């Protein structure tokens, strides 16, 4: 596909975003509120070619009962499909099955996706179900391998999961094709950049700016949400802020603008 879908950025720029949407709800007990409709508006406003989503509900019977199906209630369709702006494609795979429902990773793309939607289990122990969503996206006649990740809460688990990501990329992605790996890495101390570099994956960050704080959304201190690439150079990043973004999820989205590097990193 050579013609670019309608965007507000130049056609040679790939604009990507990663966002942990906290299953579309905020709060606990009687103060729990549904934010999935606001999240849909926020995601559309990002104007991203690809949106990498974590903690996405496929269904949840309890939440559907709590928020009856009205125009402001629990959507009848899976969250990935509901959140996809008009004209976007959606892919979803389950990571975790929980009482009453399930959740996982999703990719929204304004560019066509390949027919095969891959899922790779990277769980490190039985208490945390973690996985990778792998989608081939056809962007400007280039195949971009989009991988959505949500890593574990324990550092040693995350290190092993990065090793599994490396093995997955080596076995499923041709060495001359570009990669965007994005998601919630739960890396509080910034310790995963070095092992990612060893795999040929580099964090998307504008030169001279290393802080991309996205968590917690009301007063972000940690850069838990990351975008790593191979075969791209990053020309800019941003983190939307403000009261509206702070209420929708406990994370803020991270946005990066990428251009093809011409060679792999």
Coordinates of C-alpha atoms in Angstrom, one line a residue:
X1 CA 0.0 0.0 0.0
X2 CA 1.6 3.3 -1.1
X3 CA -1.1 5.8 -0.5
X4 CA -1.1 7.2 3.1
X5 CA -4.3 7.2 5.1
X6 CA -5.3 10.6 6.4
X7 CA -2.9 11.9 9.1
X8 CA -1.8 15.2 10.6
X9 CA 1.9 14.3 10.2
X10 CA 4.1 13.8 7.2
X11 CA 3.6 10.4 5.4
X12 CA 7.3 9.4 5.9
X13 CA 6.9 9.6 9.7
X14 CA 5.5 6.6 11.6
X15 CA 3.8 7.9 14.7
X16 CA 3.3 5.3 17.3
X17 CA 1.9 5.3 20.9
X18 CA 1.9 2.9 23.8
X19 CA -0.8 3.1 26.5
X20 CA -1.8 0.9 29.5
X21 CA -5.5 1.5 29.7
X22 CA -6.1 -0.2 33.1
X23 CA -9.0 -2.3 31.7
X24 CA -11.0 0.8 31.0
X25 CA -12.0 1.5 34.6
X26 CA -10.7 3.6 37.5
X27 CA -11.3 3.6 41.2
X28 CA -12.5 0.9 43.6
X29 CA -15.8 0.0 45.3
X30 CA -18.7 2.4 44.9
X31 CA -16.3 5.1 43.4
X32 CA -15.3 2.8 40.5
X33 CA -16.1 4.6 37.2
X34 CA -16.0 3.6 33.6
X35 CA -13.4 5.4 31.4
X36 CA -13.5 3.4 28.2
X37 CA -15.5 6.0 26.3
X38 CA -13.1 8.8 27.3
X39 CA -10.2 6.5 26.4
X40 CA -11.6 6.1 22.9
X41 CA -11.6 9.9 22.5
X42 CA -8.1 10.2 23.8
X43 CA -6.7 7.5 21.6
X44 CA -8.3 9.1 18.5
X45 CA -6.7 12.4 19.5
X46 CA -3.2 10.8 19.6
X47 CA -3.3 10.6 15.7
X48 CA -1.0 7.6 15.9
X49 CA -0.5 5.2 13.0
X50 CA -0.2 2.4 15.5
X51 CA -1.4 2.3 19.1
X52 CA 0.1 -0.4 21.4
X53 CA -2.4 -1.2 24.2
X54 CA -2.0 -3.2 27.4
X55 CA -4.6 -4.3 30.0
X56 CA -7.3 -4.5 27.4
X57 CA -10.5 -6.4 28.2
X58 CA -11.9 -8.9 25.8
X59 CA -14.9 -9.3 28.1
X60 CA -15.7 -9.2 31.8
X61 CA -19.1 -10.3 33.0
X62 CA -18.9 -8.5 36.4
X63 CA -18.0 -5.1 34.9
X64 CA -20.7 -5.5 32.2
X65 CA -23.3 -6.0 35.0
X66 CA -21.9 -3.0 37.0
X67 CA -22.1 -0.7 34.0
X68 CA -25.3 -1.5 32.1
X69 CA -25.2 -1.4 28.4
X70 CA -26.3 2.2 27.5
X71 CA -24.6 4.8 25.4
X72 CA -22.3 5.5 28.4
X73 CA -22.2 1.9 29.7
X74 CA -20.0 -1.2 29.1
X75 CA -19.5 -1.6 25.4
X76 CA -21.1 -4.7 23.8
X77 CA -18.0 -5.3 21.7
X78 CA -14.5 -6.2 22.9
X79 CA -12.5 -3.1 24.1
X80 CA -9.9 -3.3 21.3
X81 CA -12.6 -3.1 18.6
X82 CA -14.5 -0.4 20.5
X83 CA -11.3 1.8 21.0
X84 CA -10.3 1.6 17.3
X85 CA -11.0 4.9 15.6
X86 CA -12.9 4.8 12.3
X87 CA -10.8 3.2 9.6
X88 CA -8.4 1.5 12.0
X89 CA -7.7 -2.2 12.2
X90 CA -7.7 -4.0 15.6
X91 CA -5.8 -7.1 16.8
X92 CA -6.1 -8.6 20.3
X93 CA -4.7 -11.6 22.1
X94 CA -5.4 -12.7 25.7
X95 CA -2.6 -12.8 28.3
X96 CA -4.5 -13.5 31.5
X97 CA -7.8 -15.3 32.3
X98 CA -9.3 -14.0 35.5
X99 CA -12.6 -14.6 37.4
X100 CA -15.4 -13.3 35.1
X101 CA -13.2 -12.3 32.2
X102 CA -9.9 -11.9 30.5
X103 CA -7.4 -9.2 29.4
X104 CA -4.4 -8.9 27.2
X105 CA -2.6 -6.8 24.6
X106 CA -4.0 -5.1 21.6
X107 CA -2.7 -3.2 18.5
X108 CA -4.7 -0.6 16.7
X109 CA -3.4 0.4 13.2
X110 CA -4.6 2.8 10.6
X111 CA -2.4 0.7 8.2
X112 CA -3.3 -2.8 7.0
X113 CA -2.3 -5.8 9.1
X114 CA -1.1 -9.2 7.9
X115 CA -3.4 -12.1 8.2
X116 CA -1.4 -13.8 10.9
X117 CA -1.9 -12.4 14.4
X118 CA 0.8 -14.0 16.7
X119 CA 0.8 -14.5 20.4
X120 CA 3.9 -15.7 22.4
X121 CA 3.7 -16.7 26.1
X122 CA 6.5 -15.1 28.1
X123 CA 5.1 -15.9 31.6
X124 CA 7.9 -16.5 34.1
X125 CA 5.8 -18.1 36.8
X126 CA 2.2 -19.1 37.4
X127 CA 1.2 -16.0 39.3
X128 CA 1.7 -13.6 36.4
X129 CA 0.4 -14.4 32.9
X130 CA 2.3 -12.4 30.4
X131 CA 2.5 -12.5 26.6
X132 CA 3.6 -10.8 23.4
X133 CA 1.3 -9.8 20.6
X134 CA 3.0 -9.8 17.2
X135 CA 1.5 -8.2 14.1
X136 CA 2.9 -7.5 10.7
X137 CA 1.8 -4.0 9.6
X138 CA 2.1 -2.9 6.0
X139 CA 3.2 0.8 6.2
X140 CA 4.4 2.7 3.1
X141 CA 5.2 -0.6 1.3
X142 CA 7.3 -1.7 4.2
X143 CA 6.5 -4.5 6.6
X144 CA 6.9 -3.3 10.2
X145 CA 6.8 -5.9 12.9
X146 CA 4.8 -4.5 15.8
X147 CA 5.2 -6.3 19.1
X148 CA 3.1 -5.3 22.1
X149 CA 4.6 -6.3 25.5
X150 CA 3.6 -6.2 29.2
X151 CA 6.4 -7.5 31.4
X152 CA 6.3 -8.8 34.9
X153 CA 6.6 -7.1 38.3
X154 CA 9.8 -8.8 39.4
X155 CA 13.1 -7.7 38.0
X156 CA 14.6 -11.2 37.5
X157 CA 11.4 -12.2 35.7
X158 CA 11.7 -9.1 33.4
X159 CA 15.3 -10.0 32.5
X160 CA 14.2 -13.5 31.5
X161 CA 11.3 -12.1 29.6
X162 CA 13.7 -9.8 27.6
X163 CA 15.7 -12.9 26.8
X164 CA 12.6 -14.6 25.5
X165 CA 11.7 -11.4 23.5
X166 CA 15.2 -11.7 21.9
X167 CA 14.6 -15.4 21.0
X168 CA 11.2 -14.6 19.6
X169 CA 12.5 -11.8 17.4
X170 CA 15.4 -13.9 16.2
X171 CA 13.1 -16.7 15.2
X172 CA 10.1 -14.8 13.8
X173 CA 11.4 -11.5 12.3
X174 CA 13.8 -11.4 9.3
X175 CA 17.0 -9.5 10.2
X176 CA 16.4 -6.9 7.6
X177 CA 12.9 -5.9 8.6
X178 CA 12.1 -3.1 11.0
X179 CA 10.7 -3.7 14.5
X180 CA 8.7 -1.6 17.0
X181 CA 8.4 -3.2 20.4
X182 CA 6.3 -1.2 22.8
X183 CA 4.4 -1.6 26.0
X184 CA 4.5 -1.4 29.8
X185 CA 7.8 -2.8 30.9
X186 CA 7.4 -2.3 34.6
X187 CA 11.1 -1.3 34.7
X188 CA 11.2 1.0 37.7
X189 CA 15.0 1.4 37.7
X190 CA 15.7 1.7 34.0
X191 CA 17.7 -1.5 33.9
X192 CA 16.3 -3.1 30.7
X193 CA 17.9 -0.7 28.2
X194 CA 21.3 -2.5 28.2
X195 CA 19.9 -6.0 27.6
X196 CA 17.6 -4.5 24.9
X197 CA 20.6 -2.9 23.3
X198 CA 22.3 -6.3 23.2
X199 CA 19.3 -7.5 21.2
X200 CA 19.7 -4.6 18.7
X201 CA 16.6 -2.8 20.1
X202 CA 17.0 0.8 21.1
X203 CA 14.7 3.0 23.1
X204 CA 12.9 5.7 21.1
X205 CA 13.9 9.0 22.6
X206 CA 14.7 12.3 21.2
X207 CA 18.4 13.2 21.4
X208 CA 19.1 15.0 24.7
X209 CA 15.9 13.9 26.4
X210 CA 15.9 10.8 28.5
X211 CA 12.9 11.3 30.7
X212 CA 9.6 9.9 29.5
X213 CA 7.6 9.7 32.7
X214 CA 4.2 8.1 32.4
X215 CA 3.4 6.6 35.8
X216 CA 1.5 7.4 37.9
X217 CA -0.6 9.5 35.7
X218 CA -1.5 12.1 38.2
X219 CA 2.1 12.9 39.1
X220 CA 4.4 10.9 36.8
X221 CA 7.7 9.9 38.3
X222 CA 8.6 6.6 36.4
X223 CA 9.2 5.8 32.8
X224 CA 7.5 2.4 32.8
X225 CA 6.1 2.7 29.3
X226 CA 8.6 2.3 26.5
X227 CA 9.1 2.1 22.8
X228 CA 12.1 0.2 21.5
X229 CA 12.9 0.0 17.8
X230 CA 15.1 -1.6 15.2
X231 CA 15.6 0.0 11.8
X232 CA 14.1 3.4 12.8
X233 CA 15.5 6.6 14.2
X234 CA 13.4 8.7 16.6
X235 CA 12.7 12.3 15.7
X236 CA 10.5 13.2 18.7
X237 CA 8.6 11.9 21.7
X238 CA 5.8 13.3 23.8
X239 CA 3.7 12.4 26.8
X240 CA 0.2 14.0 26.9
X241 CA -0.6 15.5 30.3
X242 CA -3.5 17.2 32.0
X243 CA -6.5 16.4 34.2
X244 CA -8.3 14.5 31.5
X245 CA -5.4 12.2 30.8
X246 CA -4.7 11.7 34.5
X247 CA -8.3 10.4 35.2
X248 CA -8.5 7.9 32.3
X249 CA -5.8 5.5 33.5
X250 CA -3.0 5.1 36.0
X251 CA -0.6 5.4 33.1
X252 CA -0.1 8.2 30.6
X253 CA 0.4 7.4 26.9
X254 CA 3.9 7.7 25.3
X255 CA 4.0 8.9 21.7
X256 CA 7.1 8.7 19.4
X257 CA 7.7 9.8 15.8
X258 CA 9.9 7.5 13.8
X259 CA 11.6 7.6 10.5
X260 CA 13.2 4.7 8.7
X261 CA 16.9 4.5 9.4
X262 CA 17.8 2.8 6.1
X263 CA 19.6 0.1 7.9
X264 CA 19.0 -1.9 11.1
X265 CA 20.5 -0.5 14.3

